[in-house]
């Protein structure tokens, strides 16, 4: 967080009467002493509010006593849950690498036809929340599902069981492999072709050159994507719940009224999640630049060009086409029976309302933290910034459970009310706003607001008239990300929503539990459409289409 990125070369500044936005960090203790007191206190209060629920949950688990904690951890059910989670995460991660890496290579380094369309299509599973994919999979392949109905006249009375580990792994793999695909493809696009050419001059075959040169260069990107997949799989609640597979998230939710057991499992899950995040951070710190993007020479596939298109298209069809087909089928059937869209406008309005409120609060709350992170260095600033990431690191079911405990005991006036739900969303997704806003601050010359101060503007006036308009694009981008992720958030919404308050995700969840597929069709399609905006944002910002 070197604030000199935002400066203009270390020129001398006029001595201000107090800390101003022109403070330019140089890493010295004198700079840290000049932290703006008001902004720092506000940032500290926000960080404390983010951390408090999780600290209370951790203290509750540790308060059980060492003997009780050890007994709970070594109980057969706890060991089974840990083993299930480990096996599931391992298989999902391996499957995502096996799918994501080859398709990244095909779209980034070969002459496969329709490269740009395939790139977008392969990334599209990120649009569909995994619980909608699980819902569609059960509807298609489950008992009395669509496939069973089609095959029944031919004497097929049952299909292989979709519930359990197999169904969970297949669904999560289909909706997480894009993380590996995107990180790997980005690395392949920046790979210097001269490295491969040098290997070929040593009489290596193309496969040998890939193995000896390409894979070592992109290994950090593959590992980074794989760790993101592992983190997502470990924290996902909807898919294991629908597939009836006992992993941490499902058992925490079903045993949420057993304070001791739920808090102990939450502590375990939070610990494993933080270890994965630490590993991802360490790996990211070890990455090195590969020399900048060069114009890639496409590897000719010859007769394999169209089979390669078929391979990519089949993955897209299963991950994206199948759920959309199921949702449209439900919609047509519910329309024919006249039971579609009841009170849908209210549900959509509720979703937009809480998502907009969460985005607005996050946009305001991120400002003091992003400002300090951009313009100041030191342990205090690092601690404040990292504290805001704890809510994002915690799985939604853990954060929701923590706020259930805290709200029911200490915040009874707002428990099961919209303010607590919105607060939970802000805690969960605040880092998205902090990251984009910090980038906005770094793009501003600190001497601009200082110049406004010389014309008699107060610090607040200079911020409002100069700084805020300049960081507005980053601030709005962060708010948009918070809005989109809030729309899809399932466990926090289920645990903390007010009684009778329905959103798109709760309507989908209730329809799944009751087996009323038609009632889920329109909410799911609306949610997929809104979620699609996020992938468009990612692709437009990062340029993953690959161009020529």
Short mmCIF file of C-alpha atoms in Angstrom, two decimals:
data_model
loop_
_atom_site.label_atom_id
_atom_site.label_comp_id
_atom_site.label_asym_id
_atom_site.label_seq_id
_atom_site.Cartn_x
_atom_site.Cartn_y
_atom_site.Cartn_z
CA UNK A 1 0.00 0.00 0.00
CA UNK A 2 2.60 2.51 -1.06
CA UNK A 3 0.88 5.85 -1.17
CA UNK A 4 3.59 7.28 -3.44
CA UNK A 5 1.62 5.77 -6.29
CA UNK A 6 -0.89 8.52 -5.77
CA UNK A 7 1.65 11.26 -5.51
CA UNK A 8 3.47 13.30 -8.08
CA UNK A 9 7.07 12.55 -7.40
CA UNK A 10 7.73 13.61 -3.83
CA UNK A 11 7.70 17.37 -4.36
CA UNK A 12 7.87 19.60 -1.31
CA UNK A 13 4.54 20.60 0.16
CA UNK A 14 3.45 23.66 2.00
CA UNK A 15 3.15 22.93 5.68
CA UNK A 16 -0.52 22.41 6.42
CA UNK A 17 -2.14 23.43 9.64
CA UNK A 18 -3.17 19.85 10.30
CA UNK A 19 -3.45 16.47 8.63
CA UNK A 20 -4.86 16.86 5.15
CA UNK A 21 -5.53 14.68 2.15
CA UNK A 22 -2.19 15.79 0.77
CA UNK A 23 -0.31 13.67 3.31
CA UNK A 24 2.01 11.52 1.23
CA UNK A 25 3.29 8.39 2.93
CA UNK A 26 6.96 7.62 2.94
CA UNK A 27 6.84 4.72 5.37
CA UNK A 28 8.32 6.76 8.25
CA UNK A 29 7.02 6.77 11.79
CA UNK A 30 6.50 10.54 11.43
CA UNK A 31 3.96 9.87 8.69
CA UNK A 32 2.13 7.36 10.86
CA UNK A 33 1.95 9.93 13.63
CA UNK A 34 0.15 12.26 11.23
CA UNK A 35 -2.76 9.89 10.64
CA UNK A 36 -5.91 12.02 10.50
CA UNK A 37 -7.49 11.41 13.89
CA UNK A 38 -11.12 11.77 12.83
CA UNK A 39 -10.83 9.51 9.79
CA UNK A 40 -8.82 6.94 11.75
CA UNK A 41 -11.38 6.80 14.56
CA UNK A 42 -14.23 6.34 12.10
CA UNK A 43 -12.30 3.60 10.27
CA UNK A 44 -11.54 1.89 13.59
CA UNK A 45 -15.22 1.95 14.55
CA UNK A 46 -16.18 0.38 11.21
CA UNK A 47 -13.49 -2.29 11.55
CA UNK A 48 -14.63 -3.07 15.09
CA UNK A 49 -18.23 -3.44 13.94
CA UNK A 50 -17.11 -5.88 11.22
CA UNK A 51 -14.99 -8.00 13.56
CA UNK A 52 -17.26 -8.01 16.65
CA UNK A 53 -19.76 -10.72 15.59
CA UNK A 54 -17.03 -13.16 14.56
CA UNK A 55 -15.01 -12.49 17.70
CA UNK A 56 -18.09 -13.20 19.79
CA UNK A 57 -18.60 -16.49 17.97
CA UNK A 58 -14.96 -17.46 18.44
CA UNK A 59 -15.06 -16.55 22.14
CA UNK A 60 -18.23 -18.60 22.54
CA UNK A 61 -16.58 -21.66 21.01
CA UNK A 62 -13.39 -21.22 23.04
CA UNK A 63 -15.48 -20.61 26.15
CA UNK A 64 -16.68 -24.20 26.03
CA UNK A 65 -13.44 -25.21 27.68
CA UNK A 66 -10.56 -27.27 26.36
CA UNK A 67 -12.00 -30.60 27.45
CA UNK A 68 -15.39 -29.99 25.86
CA UNK A 69 -13.82 -28.57 22.72
CA UNK A 70 -11.54 -31.57 22.27
CA UNK A 71 -14.43 -33.96 22.90
CA UNK A 72 -16.54 -32.18 20.29
CA UNK A 73 -13.73 -32.07 17.77
CA UNK A 74 -12.96 -35.78 18.10
CA UNK A 75 -16.59 -36.92 18.12
CA UNK A 76 -17.43 -39.32 15.25
CA UNK A 77 -19.88 -36.86 13.70
CA UNK A 78 -17.32 -34.03 13.75
CA UNK A 79 -14.69 -36.23 12.16
CA UNK A 80 -17.15 -37.37 9.50
CA UNK A 81 -18.09 -33.76 8.69
CA UNK A 82 -14.42 -32.79 8.43
CA UNK A 83 -13.67 -35.77 6.19
CA UNK A 84 -16.68 -35.07 3.97
CA UNK A 85 -15.66 -31.43 3.58
CA UNK A 86 -12.04 -32.32 2.82
CA UNK A 87 -12.96 -34.93 0.20
CA UNK A 88 -15.54 -32.64 -1.42
CA UNK A 89 -13.18 -29.67 -1.61
CA UNK A 90 -10.35 -31.82 -2.99
CA UNK A 91 -12.48 -33.40 -5.72
CA UNK A 92 -14.09 -30.09 -6.73
CA UNK A 93 -10.70 -28.39 -6.93
CA UNK A 94 -9.19 -31.21 -8.99
CA UNK A 95 -12.19 -31.27 -11.32
CA UNK A 96 -12.05 -27.52 -11.82
CA UNK A 97 -8.37 -27.69 -12.76
CA UNK A 98 -9.01 -30.55 -15.19
CA UNK A 99 -11.74 -28.55 -16.93
CA UNK A 100 -10.44 -25.00 -16.61
CA UNK A 101 -6.79 -25.39 -17.68
CA UNK A 102 -7.34 -27.18 -21.03
CA UNK A 103 -10.10 -24.76 -22.03
CA UNK A 104 -7.93 -21.80 -21.05
CA UNK A 105 -5.18 -23.13 -23.30
CA UNK A 106 -7.59 -23.76 -26.18
CA UNK A 107 -9.03 -20.25 -26.11
CA UNK A 108 -5.77 -18.42 -25.39
CA UNK A 109 -3.11 -20.24 -27.42
CA UNK A 110 -4.79 -22.15 -30.27
CA UNK A 111 -6.71 -21.37 -33.44
CA UNK A 112 -9.94 -22.91 -32.15
CA UNK A 113 -12.92 -21.39 -34.04
CA UNK A 114 -15.29 -18.94 -32.32
CA UNK A 115 -12.63 -18.18 -29.74
CA UNK A 116 -14.24 -15.02 -28.39
CA UNK A 117 -17.72 -16.54 -28.08
CA UNK A 118 -16.29 -19.65 -26.42
CA UNK A 119 -14.35 -17.52 -23.93
CA UNK A 120 -17.50 -15.72 -22.81
CA UNK A 121 -19.52 -18.94 -22.77
CA UNK A 122 -16.95 -20.84 -20.72
CA UNK A 123 -16.96 -18.03 -18.13
CA UNK A 124 -20.78 -17.82 -18.02
CA UNK A 125 -21.30 -20.40 -15.23
CA UNK A 126 -20.22 -17.63 -12.86
CA UNK A 127 -23.54 -15.98 -13.73
CA UNK A 128 -25.58 -18.82 -12.27
CA UNK A 129 -25.56 -19.24 -8.47
CA UNK A 130 -24.52 -22.79 -7.69
CA UNK A 131 -27.70 -23.47 -5.73
CA UNK A 132 -29.76 -22.79 -8.87
CA UNK A 133 -27.55 -25.24 -10.73
CA UNK A 134 -28.11 -27.81 -7.97
CA UNK A 135 -31.84 -27.16 -8.05
CA UNK A 136 -31.90 -27.73 -11.83
CA UNK A 137 -29.76 -30.87 -11.54
CA UNK A 138 -32.14 -32.43 -9.02
CA UNK A 139 -35.10 -31.53 -11.21
CA UNK A 140 -33.45 -33.15 -14.22
CA UNK A 141 -31.71 -36.20 -12.76
CA UNK A 142 -33.36 -36.71 -9.38
CA UNK A 143 -36.13 -39.18 -8.48
CA UNK A 144 -39.18 -38.49 -10.63
CA UNK A 145 -37.13 -35.89 -12.53
CA UNK A 146 -37.31 -34.98 -16.19
CA UNK A 147 -34.94 -37.74 -17.38
CA UNK A 148 -36.75 -40.35 -15.29
CA UNK A 149 -40.09 -39.27 -16.78
CA UNK A 150 -38.71 -39.56 -20.32
CA UNK A 151 -37.20 -43.00 -19.76
CA UNK A 152 -40.03 -44.52 -17.77
CA UNK A 153 -42.01 -45.72 -20.85
CA UNK A 154 -38.91 -47.75 -21.80
CA UNK A 155 -38.87 -49.55 -18.47
CA UNK A 156 -36.27 -47.43 -16.68
CA UNK A 157 -37.61 -47.25 -13.14
CA UNK A 158 -34.74 -45.45 -11.46
CA UNK A 159 -31.56 -43.49 -12.15
CA UNK A 160 -28.26 -43.48 -10.25
CA UNK A 161 -28.53 -41.50 -7.02
CA UNK A 162 -27.71 -37.83 -7.57
CA UNK A 163 -27.74 -36.87 -3.91
CA UNK A 164 -24.64 -37.02 -1.75
CA UNK A 165 -20.98 -36.54 -2.59
CA UNK A 166 -21.22 -37.22 -6.35
CA UNK A 167 -23.95 -34.69 -7.03
CA UNK A 168 -22.31 -32.05 -4.83
CA UNK A 169 -18.94 -32.43 -6.56
CA UNK A 170 -20.38 -32.37 -10.09
CA UNK A 171 -22.51 -29.27 -9.49
CA UNK A 172 -19.84 -27.30 -7.64
CA UNK A 173 -17.21 -28.20 -10.24
CA UNK A 174 -19.43 -26.93 -13.06
CA UNK A 175 -19.90 -23.57 -11.31
CA UNK A 176 -16.37 -23.03 -9.98
CA UNK A 177 -14.06 -24.11 -12.81
CA UNK A 178 -14.29 -20.57 -14.36
CA UNK A 179 -12.08 -19.32 -11.52
CA UNK A 180 -9.28 -21.57 -12.77
CA UNK A 181 -10.14 -20.81 -16.39
CA UNK A 182 -9.93 -17.03 -15.96
CA UNK A 183 -6.72 -16.94 -13.90
CA UNK A 184 -4.99 -19.47 -16.16
CA UNK A 185 -6.11 -17.76 -19.37
CA UNK A 186 -4.86 -14.41 -18.11
CA UNK A 187 -1.43 -15.96 -17.48
CA UNK A 188 -1.39 -17.64 -20.90
CA UNK A 189 -2.20 -14.36 -22.64
CA UNK A 190 0.88 -12.74 -21.08
CA UNK A 191 3.20 -15.70 -21.72
CA UNK A 192 6.16 -14.79 -23.92
CA UNK A 193 6.09 -16.90 -27.11
CA UNK A 194 9.87 -16.77 -27.27
CA UNK A 195 10.10 -19.19 -24.34
CA UNK A 196 8.15 -21.81 -26.24
CA UNK A 197 10.11 -21.15 -29.44
CA UNK A 198 13.37 -21.62 -27.54
CA UNK A 199 12.17 -24.98 -26.24
CA UNK A 200 11.19 -26.05 -29.76
CA UNK A 201 14.69 -25.22 -31.04
CA UNK A 202 16.02 -27.79 -28.55
CA UNK A 203 14.05 -30.47 -30.40
CA UNK A 204 11.23 -30.62 -27.85
CA UNK A 205 7.83 -31.60 -29.19
CA UNK A 206 4.98 -29.16 -28.62
CA UNK A 207 3.63 -31.28 -25.76
CA UNK A 208 7.08 -31.43 -24.20
CA UNK A 209 7.43 -27.65 -24.58
CA UNK A 210 4.08 -27.15 -22.84
CA UNK A 211 5.10 -29.46 -20.03
CA UNK A 212 8.60 -28.02 -19.56
CA UNK A 213 8.00 -24.32 -20.31
CA UNK A 214 4.33 -23.33 -20.30
CA UNK A 215 3.11 -25.20 -17.22
CA UNK A 216 5.86 -23.90 -14.88
CA UNK A 217 5.09 -20.34 -16.04
CA UNK A 218 1.34 -20.58 -15.44
CA UNK A 219 1.49 -22.79 -12.34
CA UNK A 220 1.01 -19.84 -9.91
CA UNK A 221 -2.09 -18.74 -11.84
CA UNK A 222 -3.50 -22.29 -11.81
CA UNK A 223 -2.82 -22.58 -8.09
CA UNK A 224 -4.42 -19.18 -7.41
CA UNK A 225 -7.58 -20.22 -9.28
CA UNK A 226 -7.59 -23.59 -7.54
CA UNK A 227 -7.42 -21.93 -4.13
CA UNK A 228 -10.35 -19.70 -5.05
CA UNK A 229 -12.29 -22.82 -6.02
CA UNK A 230 -11.40 -24.49 -2.72
CA UNK A 231 -12.49 -21.42 -0.79
CA UNK A 232 -15.81 -21.24 -2.65
CA UNK A 233 -16.50 -24.96 -2.27
CA UNK A 234 -15.73 -24.88 1.43
CA UNK A 235 -18.02 -21.93 2.08
CA UNK A 236 -20.90 -22.89 -0.23
CA UNK A 237 -24.14 -23.70 1.57
CA UNK A 238 -26.86 -24.09 -1.06
CA UNK A 239 -25.44 -26.95 -3.11
CA UNK A 240 -24.57 -29.33 -0.23
CA UNK A 241 -27.92 -28.54 1.39
CA UNK A 242 -29.87 -29.37 -1.79
CA UNK A 243 -27.73 -32.47 -2.38
CA UNK A 244 -28.20 -33.55 1.26
CA UNK A 245 -24.48 -33.96 1.84
CA UNK A 246 -23.21 -33.25 5.34
CA UNK A 247 -20.37 -30.76 5.17
CA UNK A 248 -19.59 -27.89 7.52
CA UNK A 249 -22.02 -25.36 6.07
CA UNK A 250 -25.05 -27.67 5.89
CA UNK A 251 -24.59 -29.05 9.40
CA UNK A 252 -23.99 -25.61 10.91
CA UNK A 253 -27.28 -24.45 9.41
CA UNK A 254 -29.29 -27.52 10.46
CA UNK A 255 -27.77 -27.51 13.99
CA UNK A 256 -27.86 -23.72 14.41
CA UNK A 257 -30.01 -23.96 17.56
CA UNK A 258 -27.36 -26.11 19.27
CA UNK A 259 -25.07 -23.28 20.36
CA UNK A 260 -22.13 -25.42 21.49
CA UNK A 261 -21.99 -27.70 18.46
CA UNK A 262 -22.70 -24.97 15.88
CA UNK A 263 -20.13 -22.57 17.33
CA UNK A 264 -17.49 -25.32 17.49
CA UNK A 265 -18.07 -26.27 13.85
CA UNK A 266 -18.08 -22.59 12.86
CA UNK A 267 -14.71 -22.12 14.57
CA UNK A 268 -13.32 -25.09 12.63
CA UNK A 269 -14.67 -23.82 9.32
CA UNK A 270 -13.45 -20.28 9.94
CA UNK A 271 -9.97 -21.59 10.80
CA UNK A 272 -9.72 -23.67 7.63
CA UNK A 273 -11.01 -20.75 5.55
CA UNK A 274 -8.41 -18.37 6.98
CA UNK A 275 -5.67 -20.93 6.29
CA UNK A 276 -6.75 -21.13 2.65
CA UNK A 277 -6.80 -17.33 2.40
CA UNK A 278 -3.33 -17.13 3.95
CA UNK A 279 -2.07 -19.68 1.43
CA UNK A 280 -3.65 -17.74 -1.44
CA UNK A 281 -2.10 -14.49 -0.19
CA UNK A 282 1.33 -16.11 0.11
CA UNK A 283 1.07 -17.56 -3.37
CA UNK A 284 -0.02 -14.22 -4.81
CA UNK A 285 2.98 -12.58 -3.19
CA UNK A 286 5.31 -15.10 -4.88
CA UNK A 287 4.03 -14.35 -8.40
CA UNK A 288 6.41 -12.64 -10.78
CA UNK A 289 5.75 -10.79 -13.97
CA UNK A 290 6.37 -12.70 -17.17
CA UNK A 291 7.53 -9.74 -19.20
CA UNK A 292 4.30 -8.20 -20.44
CA UNK A 293 1.82 -9.25 -23.03
CA UNK A 294 3.13 -10.30 -26.43
CA UNK A 295 1.18 -11.10 -29.53
CA UNK A 296 0.43 -14.81 -29.31
CA UNK A 297 1.10 -17.14 -32.21
CA UNK A 298 -1.85 -19.49 -32.34
CA UNK A 299 -1.10 -23.20 -32.25
CA UNK A 300 -2.82 -24.87 -35.24
CA UNK A 301 -5.15 -27.66 -34.14
CA UNK A 302 -5.69 -29.12 -37.59
CA UNK A 303 -8.33 -31.84 -37.54
CA UNK A 304 -8.85 -31.27 -33.80
CA UNK A 305 -10.30 -27.78 -34.28
CA UNK A 306 -13.94 -28.84 -34.38
CA UNK A 307 -13.66 -31.53 -31.68
CA UNK A 308 -12.16 -28.77 -29.50
CA UNK A 309 -15.18 -26.58 -30.22
CA UNK A 310 -17.45 -29.51 -29.36
CA UNK A 311 -15.64 -30.08 -26.05
CA UNK A 312 -16.00 -26.46 -24.99
CA UNK A 313 -19.60 -26.25 -26.20
CA UNK A 314 -20.58 -29.40 -24.29
CA UNK A 315 -19.33 -27.94 -21.02
CA UNK A 316 -21.19 -24.70 -21.71
CA UNK A 317 -24.36 -26.64 -22.58
CA UNK A 318 -24.31 -28.64 -19.34
CA UNK A 319 -23.33 -25.78 -17.03
CA UNK A 320 -25.39 -22.99 -18.60
CA UNK A 321 -27.81 -24.41 -21.16
CA UNK A 322 -29.27 -27.12 -18.94
CA UNK A 323 -30.25 -24.85 -15.99
CA UNK A 324 -31.69 -22.22 -18.34
CA UNK A 325 -33.66 -24.93 -20.17
CA UNK A 326 -35.05 -26.25 -16.88
CA UNK A 327 -36.01 -22.76 -15.71
CA UNK A 328 -37.79 -22.00 -18.99
CA UNK A 329 -39.58 -25.37 -18.81
CA UNK A 330 -40.77 -24.58 -15.29
CA UNK A 331 -41.90 -21.15 -16.45
CA UNK A 332 -43.93 -22.57 -19.34
CA UNK A 333 -45.57 -25.16 -17.14
CA UNK A 334 -46.40 -22.69 -14.38
CA UNK A 335 -47.83 -20.23 -16.92
CA UNK A 336 -50.00 -22.96 -18.39
CA UNK A 337 -51.40 -23.79 -14.95
CA UNK A 338 -51.78 -20.12 -13.99
CA UNK A 339 -49.59 -20.24 -10.86
CA UNK A 340 -46.63 -18.14 -12.02
CA UNK A 341 -45.48 -14.82 -10.66
CA UNK A 342 -47.63 -14.48 -7.56
CA UNK A 343 -46.48 -11.36 -5.66
CA UNK A 344 -43.33 -11.43 -7.78
CA UNK A 345 -43.08 -7.65 -7.99
CA UNK A 346 -42.96 -7.43 -4.22
CA UNK A 347 -40.23 -10.07 -4.08
CA UNK A 348 -38.16 -8.27 -6.72
CA UNK A 349 -38.71 -4.95 -4.94
CA UNK A 350 -37.55 -6.44 -1.63
CA UNK A 351 -34.39 -7.81 -3.26
CA UNK A 352 -33.61 -4.51 -4.95
CA UNK A 353 -34.36 -2.59 -1.75
CA UNK A 354 -32.00 -4.47 0.55
CA UNK A 355 -29.31 -4.78 -2.13
CA UNK A 356 -29.42 -1.05 -2.86
CA UNK A 357 -29.33 -0.22 0.85
CA UNK A 358 -26.36 -2.55 1.41
CA UNK A 359 -24.53 -1.06 -1.58
CA UNK A 360 -25.14 2.51 -0.38
CA UNK A 361 -24.02 1.80 3.20
CA UNK A 362 -20.94 -0.09 1.96
CA UNK A 363 -20.04 2.80 -0.36
CA UNK A 364 -20.08 5.22 2.57
CA UNK A 365 -18.42 2.86 5.07
CA UNK A 366 -15.54 2.03 2.74
CA UNK A 367 -14.40 5.65 2.30
CA UNK A 368 -12.35 6.18 5.49
CA UNK A 369 -10.71 2.75 5.22
CA UNK A 370 -9.93 3.14 1.51
CA UNK A 371 -8.57 6.65 2.11
CA UNK A 372 -6.19 5.49 4.86
CA UNK A 373 -5.09 2.45 2.86
CA UNK A 374 -4.29 4.62 -0.17
CA UNK A 375 -2.51 7.53 1.50
CA UNK A 376 -0.95 6.08 4.68
CA UNK A 377 1.13 3.12 5.71
CA UNK A 378 1.83 1.38 8.97
CA UNK A 379 0.56 -1.34 11.24
CA UNK A 380 -2.54 0.56 12.29
CA UNK A 381 -3.70 1.12 8.73
CA UNK A 382 -2.85 -2.47 7.73
CA UNK A 383 -4.79 -3.83 10.69
CA UNK A 384 -7.84 -1.68 9.92
CA UNK A 385 -7.89 -2.68 6.27
CA UNK A 386 -7.39 -6.39 6.93
CA UNK A 387 -10.06 -6.39 9.62
CA UNK A 388 -12.67 -5.46 7.02
CA UNK A 389 -11.78 -8.61 5.08
CA UNK A 390 -12.68 -10.97 7.93
CA UNK A 391 -16.39 -10.76 7.15
CA UNK A 392 -15.67 -11.51 3.50
CA UNK A 393 -13.44 -14.42 4.46
CA UNK A 394 -16.03 -15.95 6.76
CA UNK A 395 -18.53 -18.25 5.02
CA UNK A 396 -21.99 -16.70 4.90
CA UNK A 397 -23.50 -19.33 7.17
CA UNK A 398 -20.86 -18.60 9.84
CA UNK A 399 -21.41 -14.84 9.67
CA UNK A 400 -25.17 -15.32 9.71
CA UNK A 401 -24.97 -17.62 12.73
CA UNK A 402 -22.73 -15.15 14.57
CA UNK A 403 -25.22 -12.34 14.02
CA UNK A 404 -28.11 -14.58 15.08
CA UNK A 405 -26.36 -15.11 18.42
CA UNK A 406 -25.29 -11.48 18.84
CA UNK A 407 -28.61 -10.06 17.61
CA UNK A 408 -30.81 -12.26 19.79
CA UNK A 409 -28.82 -11.38 22.91
CA UNK A 410 -27.54 -7.84 22.51
CA UNK A 411 -29.40 -6.26 19.59
CA UNK A 412 -32.96 -7.35 20.27
CA UNK A 413 -34.58 -4.12 18.96
CA UNK A 414 -33.23 -4.82 15.45
CA UNK A 415 -33.05 -8.62 15.56
CA UNK A 416 -34.89 -10.08 12.54
CA UNK A 417 -35.30 -6.55 11.22
CA UNK A 418 -33.96 -5.02 8.00
CA UNK A 419 -31.17 -2.95 9.67
CA UNK A 420 -29.47 -6.11 10.98
CA UNK A 421 -29.84 -7.86 7.62
CA UNK A 422 -28.34 -4.88 5.79
CA UNK A 423 -25.54 -4.70 8.35
CA UNK A 424 -24.76 -8.38 7.67
CA UNK A 425 -24.54 -7.73 3.93
CA UNK A 426 -22.19 -4.80 4.52
CA UNK A 427 -19.95 -6.88 6.79
CA UNK A 428 -19.93 -9.66 4.19
CA UNK A 429 -19.16 -7.58 1.10
CA UNK A 430 -17.46 -4.39 2.35
CA UNK A 431 -14.04 -5.39 0.90
CA UNK A 432 -15.48 -5.21 -2.62
CA UNK A 433 -16.16 -1.52 -2.12
CA UNK A 434 -12.89 -0.92 -0.26
CA UNK A 435 -10.79 -2.40 -3.07
CA UNK A 436 -12.27 -0.36 -5.91
CA UNK A 437 -12.41 2.85 -3.87
CA UNK A 438 -8.79 2.47 -2.77
CA UNK A 439 -7.81 2.18 -6.43
CA UNK A 440 -9.73 5.40 -7.07
CA UNK A 441 -7.87 7.24 -4.31
CA UNK A 442 -4.52 6.01 -5.66
CA UNK A 443 -5.34 7.58 -9.00
CA UNK A 444 -5.64 11.09 -7.54
CA UNK A 445 -2.76 13.49 -7.13
CA UNK A 446 -2.84 14.38 -3.39
CA UNK A 447 -1.95 17.97 -4.25
CA UNK A 448 -5.35 18.53 -5.88
CA UNK A 449 -7.36 18.57 -2.63
CA UNK A 450 -4.47 20.46 -1.00
CA UNK A 451 -4.87 23.14 -3.65
CA UNK A 452 -8.57 23.38 -2.80
CA UNK A 453 -7.59 23.92 0.84
CA UNK A 454 -5.46 26.92 -0.14
CA UNK A 455 -8.64 28.55 -1.51
CA UNK A 456 -10.27 28.37 1.91
CA UNK A 457 -12.09 25.06 1.57
CA UNK A 458 -12.48 22.97 4.71
CA UNK A 459 -11.19 19.36 4.61
CA UNK A 460 -14.76 18.14 4.15
CA UNK A 461 -15.42 20.75 1.47
CA UNK A 462 -12.24 19.85 -0.41
CA UNK A 463 -13.16 16.18 -0.26
CA UNK A 464 -16.69 16.81 -1.48
CA UNK A 465 -15.76 19.15 -4.33
CA UNK A 466 -12.48 17.62 -5.54
CA UNK A 467 -11.82 14.09 -4.28
CA UNK A 468 -15.31 12.60 -4.37
CA UNK A 469 -16.00 13.37 -8.07
CA UNK A 470 -12.64 11.84 -9.01
CA UNK A 471 -13.14 8.59 -7.09
CA UNK A 472 -16.82 8.30 -8.09
CA UNK A 473 -16.21 5.69 -10.85
CA UNK A 474 -14.39 3.32 -8.49
CA UNK A 475 -16.88 3.97 -5.72
CA UNK A 476 -19.83 3.20 -8.02
CA UNK A 477 -18.10 0.08 -9.33
CA UNK A 478 -17.66 -1.21 -5.78
CA UNK A 479 -21.25 -0.40 -4.91
CA UNK A 480 -22.41 -2.25 -8.03
CA UNK A 481 -20.44 -5.34 -7.00
CA UNK A 482 -21.95 -5.20 -3.50
CA UNK A 483 -25.43 -4.88 -5.05
CA UNK A 484 -24.93 -7.89 -7.33
CA UNK A 485 -23.45 -10.19 -4.68
CA UNK A 486 -26.09 -9.18 -2.15
CA UNK A 487 -28.81 -10.18 -4.62
CA UNK A 488 -27.39 -13.74 -4.69
CA UNK A 489 -26.49 -14.19 -1.01
CA UNK A 490 -28.40 -17.17 0.40
CA UNK A 491 -27.39 -18.24 3.96
CA UNK A 492 -27.20 -14.73 5.45
CA UNK A 493 -30.62 -13.93 4.00
CA UNK A 494 -32.18 -17.16 5.28
CA UNK A 495 -30.81 -16.67 8.79
CA UNK A 496 -31.44 -12.95 9.31
CA UNK A 497 -34.38 -11.83 7.17
CA UNK A 498 -37.42 -10.43 8.96
CA UNK A 499 -40.37 -12.75 9.31
CA UNK A 500 -42.46 -12.66 6.13
CA UNK A 501 -39.82 -10.73 4.19
CA UNK A 502 -39.20 -12.53 0.90
CA UNK A 503 -36.46 -11.95 -1.65
CA UNK A 504 -35.59 -13.71 -4.87
CA UNK A 505 -33.26 -16.15 -3.11
CA UNK A 506 -35.73 -16.98 -0.33
CA UNK A 507 -38.51 -17.53 -2.89
CA UNK A 508 -36.26 -19.93 -4.82
CA UNK A 509 -35.25 -21.72 -1.63
CA UNK A 510 -38.80 -22.13 -0.38
CA UNK A 511 -39.88 -23.48 -3.78
CA UNK A 512 -37.04 -26.02 -3.71
CA UNK A 513 -37.91 -27.22 -0.22
CA UNK A 514 -41.60 -27.55 -1.08
CA UNK A 515 -41.00 -29.01 -4.55
CA UNK A 516 -43.00 -26.23 -6.25
CA UNK A 517 -40.68 -25.79 -9.21
CA UNK A 518 -42.97 -23.42 -11.10
CA UNK A 519 -42.80 -20.84 -8.32
CA UNK A 520 -39.01 -20.77 -8.60
CA UNK A 521 -38.87 -20.23 -12.37
CA UNK A 522 -39.33 -16.46 -12.64
CA UNK A 523 -37.30 -15.52 -9.52
CA UNK A 524 -34.45 -17.74 -10.69
CA UNK A 525 -34.47 -16.30 -14.21
CA UNK A 526 -34.51 -12.75 -12.82
CA UNK A 527 -31.63 -13.58 -10.51
CA UNK A 528 -29.62 -15.14 -13.34
CA UNK A 529 -30.21 -12.04 -15.49
CA UNK A 530 -29.07 -9.68 -12.74
CA UNK A 531 -26.10 -11.91 -11.93
CA UNK A 532 -25.12 -11.82 -15.58
CA UNK A 533 -24.24 -8.18 -15.17
CA UNK A 534 -21.34 -9.20 -12.93
CA UNK A 535 -19.63 -11.38 -15.54
CA UNK A 536 -20.06 -8.65 -18.14
CA UNK A 537 -18.37 -6.27 -15.71
CA UNK A 538 -15.46 -8.69 -15.17
CA UNK A 539 -14.92 -9.40 -18.84
CA UNK A 540 -15.16 -5.72 -19.85
CA UNK A 541 -12.66 -4.71 -17.16
CA UNK A 542 -10.11 -7.45 -17.74
CA UNK A 543 -10.34 -7.95 -21.50
CA UNK A 544 -10.59 -11.73 -21.35
CA UNK A 545 -11.93 -12.09 -24.84
CA UNK A 546 -8.50 -12.37 -26.13
CA UNK A 547 -9.12 -10.47 -29.27
CA UNK A 548 -7.19 -11.71 -32.21
#
